[in-house]
Amino acid sequence: MTGESIMRAVFFLTALVSVLAVLLISLFLLVNGLPALAKIGLFEFLLGREWSPSDVPPLFGILPMIAGSFYVTATALAVGAPIGLLAAVFLARVCPPALYRLLKPGVNLLAGIPSVVYGYFGMAVLVPHLRGSILSAGILLGVMILPTMTTLAESALRSVPESYYEGSLALGAGHYRSVFRVLIPAARSGMLAAVVLGVGRAVGETMAVIMVAGNQPRLPHSIFQGVRTMTANIVIEMGYAAELHREALIATGVVLFVFILLINLCFSALNRGNT
C-alpha cells in the first residue's frame, strides 16, 4: 500500500468517525426522547404553557422555554449583528495595518474566553442594573457571538476580488461608497452565513445564560423579565430528573437539535449561494 493510499484511508476513517458520532448522538436523542413525546403528546409538549414536573399529574409544556430561547437569541442578534458586521467592515477595509495587528488578536481572544467567565461578567455588570432578564442574557450573548460574526464576515469581505473595488473607484465612487455599495453586496451570502452561525452559537449557549437570564419557566411579557431557555432547562433539571421527567428533558434536546439542524441547513444553503 502506498503512502498516498494510507493517508486516504486515514482521512476516510476520521471523516467516518465524525459522521458516526453525529449519527449516534441523533440516535440517542430519538430513542430516548420520542417515547416522551408519545406519552405527553406532541402538541401538549410543544405548545403547553406550564412546566411543572412535580405536580400531580406532571406538566411538561416547553413553550415558555422555546419562547425564552427565541427572545434571548433575537435580542443577542439585535445587539451582536450590527456591531459584528460593522467591525468586520472596519477590519477588512478601513483599519490601518498597525491597528489591525492589535485589534485582530483581541477579536480572536474573545472567542477563547470560557462561557463561565462571560457569565460572571454578566452577573457583576449587567444583572445589578437589568436583573436576571431577557435583556441581560441578550446583551451578554450579543457580545459572545461577536467573534464568530466578525471573523466570518471579514473573511467574506476579503474574498471579494479586488477588481470590484478598483472598478468602483475607477467609475468615480469614493472609498466608503465602493465598500457599502459594491463589496458588501458581493459578500452578502458570506455575511449572512456569519449571522446564521452567530444565531446557532446563541441558541446553543448554556452556562452564561443560566447565570444571567433569571431561569423562570414562564412566558415573558417584557424583555426585563426572567426566562429559561431550552438549554438551561436541560442543564438545571437533568441532575435529579427520573423516568418521564428525564425523557421529557431529552425530548427538549430533540427539539433543540431540530432547531440547530435547521440553522445549519440555512448556513449550507447560503454557502452554496456564495459559491
Coordinates of C-alpha atoms in Angstrom, one line a residue:
M1 CA 0.0 0.0 0.0
T2 CA 1.5 3.4 -1.0
G3 CA 1.8 6.3 1.3
E4 CA -1.0 8.1 -0.5
S5 CA -3.4 5.2 -0.1
I6 CA -2.6 5.1 3.6
M7 CA -3.3 8.8 4.1
R8 CA -6.5 8.4 2.0
A9 CA -7.6 5.6 4.4
V10 CA -6.7 7.8 7.5
F11 CA -8.7 10.7 6.2
F12 CA -11.7 8.4 5.3
L13 CA -11.7 6.9 8.8
T14 CA -11.5 10.3 10.6
A15 CA -14.4 11.5 8.4
L16 CA -16.3 8.3 9.2
V17 CA -15.8 8.8 12.9
S18 CA -17.2 12.3 12.7
V19 CA -20.3 11.2 10.8
L20 CA -20.8 8.2 13.2
A21 CA -20.6 10.5 16.2
V22 CA -23.4 12.7 14.8
L23 CA -25.5 9.6 13.9
L24 CA -25.0 8.1 17.4
I25 CA -26.0 11.3 19.1
S26 CA -29.0 11.6 16.8
L27 CA -30.0 8.0 17.6
F28 CA -29.6 8.5 21.3
L29 CA -31.8 11.6 21.3
L30 CA -34.5 10.0 19.2
V31 CA -34.6 6.7 21.1
N32 CA -34.8 8.4 24.5
G33 CA -36.8 11.5 23.5
L34 CA -39.5 10.2 21.2
P35 CA -41.2 8.0 23.9
A36 CA -41.8 11.1 26.0
L37 CA -43.4 12.9 23.0
A38 CA -45.7 9.8 22.6
K39 CA -46.7 9.8 26.3
I40 CA -47.1 13.6 26.7
G41 CA -48.4 14.3 23.2
L42 CA -46.6 16.4 20.6
F43 CA -48.8 19.4 20.7
E44 CA -49.1 19.4 24.6
F45 CA -45.3 19.2 24.7
L46 CA -44.5 21.9 22.2
L47 CA -47.4 24.3 23.0
G48 CA -48.0 23.6 26.7
R49 CA -47.6 26.8 28.8
E50 CA -46.8 25.0 32.1
W51 CA -43.6 23.2 33.0
S52 CA -44.1 21.6 36.4
P53 CA -42.7 18.1 36.7
S54 CA -43.5 17.8 40.5
D55 CA -47.3 18.4 40.0
V56 CA -49.8 15.5 40.0
P57 CA -50.2 14.9 37.2
P58 CA -46.9 16.4 36.0
L59 CA -47.0 19.2 33.3
F60 CA -44.4 19.1 30.6
G61 CA -45.1 22.1 28.3
I62 CA -41.9 23.7 26.8
L63 CA -43.5 26.7 25.1
P64 CA -42.0 29.0 27.7
M65 CA -38.5 27.6 27.1
I66 CA -39.0 27.8 23.3
A67 CA -40.1 31.4 23.7
G68 CA -37.2 32.1 26.1
S69 CA -34.7 30.8 23.6
F70 CA -36.3 32.8 20.8
Y71 CA -36.4 36.1 22.7
V72 CA -32.8 35.8 24.1
T73 CA -31.4 34.8 20.6
A74 CA -33.3 37.7 18.9
T75 CA -32.0 40.2 21.5
A76 CA -28.5 38.8 21.0
L77 CA -28.8 39.1 17.3
A78 CA -30.1 42.7 17.6
V79 CA -27.1 43.6 19.7
G80 CA -24.4 41.5 18.1
A81 CA -25.1 41.6 14.4
P82 CA -24.7 45.3 13.7
I83 CA -21.6 45.5 15.8
G84 CA -20.1 42.3 14.4
L85 CA -20.7 43.1 10.8
L86 CA -19.5 46.8 11.0
A87 CA -16.5 45.6 12.9
A88 CA -15.8 43.2 10.0
V89 CA -16.1 46.0 7.5
F90 CA -13.7 48.1 9.6
L91 CA -11.1 45.3 9.9
A92 CA -11.3 44.3 6.3
R93 CA -11.4 47.7 4.5
V94 CA -10.7 50.6 6.9
C95 CA -8.4 49.6 9.7
P96 CA -4.7 50.7 9.3
P97 CA -2.3 47.7 9.3
A98 CA -0.7 48.7 12.6
L99 CA -4.0 48.9 14.4
Y100 CA -5.2 45.7 12.7
R101 CA -2.3 43.8 14.3
L102 CA -3.6 44.9 17.7
L103 CA -7.3 44.5 17.1
K104 CA -7.4 41.1 15.4
P105 CA -5.8 39.2 18.3
G106 CA -8.3 40.9 20.6
V107 CA -11.2 39.6 18.5
N108 CA -9.7 36.1 18.4
L109 CA -9.2 36.3 22.2
L110 CA -12.9 37.0 22.7
A111 CA -13.7 33.6 21.0
G112 CA -11.4 31.8 23.5
I113 CA -12.9 33.2 26.7
P114 CA -14.8 30.4 28.6
S115 CA -18.6 30.8 28.9
V116 CA -18.5 30.9 32.7
V117 CA -16.2 33.9 32.6
Y118 CA -18.7 35.7 30.4
G119 CA -21.4 34.6 32.8
Y120 CA -19.5 36.0 35.8
F121 CA -19.0 39.3 33.9
G122 CA -22.8 39.5 33.2
M123 CA -23.6 38.8 36.9
A124 CA -21.2 41.5 38.0
V125 CA -22.0 44.2 35.4
L126 CA -25.5 43.5 33.8
V127 CA -27.6 41.8 36.5
P128 CA -27.3 44.6 39.1
H129 CA -28.8 47.1 36.6
L130 CA -31.1 44.9 34.4
R131 CA -31.7 42.0 36.8
G132 CA -31.8 38.4 35.6
S133 CA -33.8 39.1 32.4
I134 CA -34.0 38.6 28.6
L135 CA -32.2 41.9 28.1
S136 CA -29.2 40.9 30.3
A137 CA -28.9 37.5 28.6
G138 CA -29.3 39.1 25.1
I139 CA -26.6 41.7 25.7
L140 CA -24.2 39.1 27.0
L141 CA -24.9 36.7 24.2
G142 CA -24.6 39.6 21.7
V143 CA -21.0 40.1 23.0
M144 CA -20.3 36.3 22.9
I145 CA -21.3 35.9 19.2
L146 CA -19.2 38.9 18.1
P147 CA -16.0 36.9 17.3
T148 CA -17.9 34.4 15.2
M149 CA -19.7 37.0 13.2
T150 CA -16.7 39.4 12.8
T151 CA -14.3 36.7 11.7
L152 CA -16.6 35.1 9.2
A153 CA -17.9 38.4 7.8
E154 CA -14.3 39.7 7.5
S155 CA -13.3 36.6 5.5
A156 CA -16.3 37.0 3.2
L157 CA -15.3 40.6 2.5
R158 CA -11.7 39.7 1.9
S159 CA -12.8 37.0 -0.6
V160 CA -14.4 39.6 -2.9
P161 CA -12.0 40.2 -5.8
E162 CA -10.1 43.4 -5.5
S163 CA -11.1 44.3 -9.1
Y164 CA -14.6 45.0 -7.8
Y165 CA -13.3 47.7 -5.5
E166 CA -10.9 49.1 -8.1
G167 CA -13.6 49.1 -10.8
S168 CA -15.9 51.1 -8.5
L169 CA -13.1 53.6 -7.8
A170 CA -12.4 53.9 -11.5
L171 CA -16.1 54.8 -12.1
G172 CA -15.8 57.7 -9.6
A173 CA -17.1 56.3 -6.4
G174 CA -15.4 57.1 -3.2
H175 CA -13.9 54.6 -0.7
Y176 CA -16.9 54.1 1.5
R177 CA -19.4 54.2 -1.3
S178 CA -17.4 51.4 -3.0
V179 CA -17.3 49.4 0.2
F180 CA -21.0 49.7 1.0
R181 CA -22.4 49.6 -2.5
V182 CA -20.1 47.1 -4.2
L183 CA -18.1 45.0 -1.7
I184 CA -20.8 44.3 0.9
P185 CA -23.5 43.3 -1.7
A186 CA -20.9 41.0 -3.3
A187 CA -20.1 39.4 0.0
R188 CA -23.7 39.3 1.3
S189 CA -24.0 35.5 1.2
G190 CA -20.9 35.0 3.4
M191 CA -22.0 37.8 5.7
L192 CA -25.5 36.3 6.1
A193 CA -23.8 32.9 6.8
A194 CA -21.8 34.7 9.6
V195 CA -25.1 35.9 11.1
V196 CA -26.7 32.4 10.8
L197 CA -23.7 30.8 12.6
G198 CA -23.9 33.5 15.3
V199 CA -27.6 32.6 15.8
G200 CA -26.5 28.9 16.2
R201 CA -24.0 29.9 18.8
A202 CA -26.5 32.0 20.7
V203 CA -29.2 29.2 20.6
G204 CA -26.8 26.6 21.9
E205 CA -25.2 28.6 24.7
T206 CA -26.0 27.4 28.2
M207 CA -23.7 28.4 31.1
A208 CA -23.6 32.1 30.6
V209 CA -27.4 32.2 30.0
I210 CA -28.1 30.3 33.2
M211 CA -26.1 32.9 35.2
V212 CA -27.9 36.0 33.9
A213 CA -31.4 35.0 32.4
G214 CA -33.3 34.5 35.7
N215 CA -34.3 30.9 34.9
Q216 CA -38.0 31.3 35.3
P217 CA -40.0 28.8 33.2
R218 CA -42.9 31.1 32.2
L219 CA -43.9 33.1 29.2
P220 CA -42.3 36.5 29.4
H221 CA -44.3 39.8 28.7
S222 CA -41.3 42.1 28.7
I223 CA -37.6 42.0 28.0
F224 CA -37.0 42.9 31.6
Q225 CA -38.5 39.6 32.9
G226 CA -36.5 36.5 33.5
V227 CA -36.8 33.5 31.2
R228 CA -35.5 29.9 31.0
T229 CA -34.1 28.7 27.7
M230 CA -34.2 25.1 26.4
T231 CA -30.5 24.5 27.1
A232 CA -30.8 25.9 30.6
N233 CA -33.9 23.8 31.3
I234 CA -32.0 20.6 30.4
V235 CA -28.9 21.5 32.4
I236 CA -30.7 22.7 35.5
E237 CA -33.0 19.7 35.9
M238 CA -31.2 16.8 34.4
G239 CA -29.2 16.1 37.5
Y240 CA -32.2 14.9 39.5
A241 CA -34.7 14.0 36.8
A242 CA -36.0 10.4 36.5
E243 CA -38.4 8.4 34.4
L244 CA -40.8 10.6 32.3
H245 CA -39.2 13.9 33.6
R246 CA -35.8 12.7 32.3
E247 CA -37.4 11.6 29.0
A248 CA -39.1 15.0 28.6
L249 CA -35.8 16.8 29.1
I250 CA -34.2 14.6 26.4
A251 CA -37.2 15.4 24.2
T252 CA -36.4 19.1 24.8
G253 CA -32.9 18.2 23.4
V254 CA -34.6 16.7 20.3
V255 CA -36.4 20.0 19.7
L256 CA -33.2 21.9 20.2
F257 CA -31.4 19.6 17.9
V258 CA -34.0 20.2 15.2
F259 CA -33.6 24.0 15.6
I260 CA -29.8 23.7 15.3
L261 CA -30.2 21.4 12.3
L262 CA -32.5 23.9 10.5
I263 CA -29.9 26.7 11.3
N264 CA -27.1 24.6 9.8
L265 CA -29.3 23.8 6.7
C266 CA -29.7 27.6 6.3
F267 CA -25.9 28.0 6.6
S268 CA -25.3 25.3 3.9
A269 CA -27.9 26.9 1.6
L270 CA -26.2 30.3 2.0
N271 CA -22.8 28.8 1.4
R272 CA -24.0 27.2 -1.8
G273 CA -25.3 30.6 -2.9
N274 CA -21.9 32.1 -2.2
T275 CA -20.0 29.7 -4.4

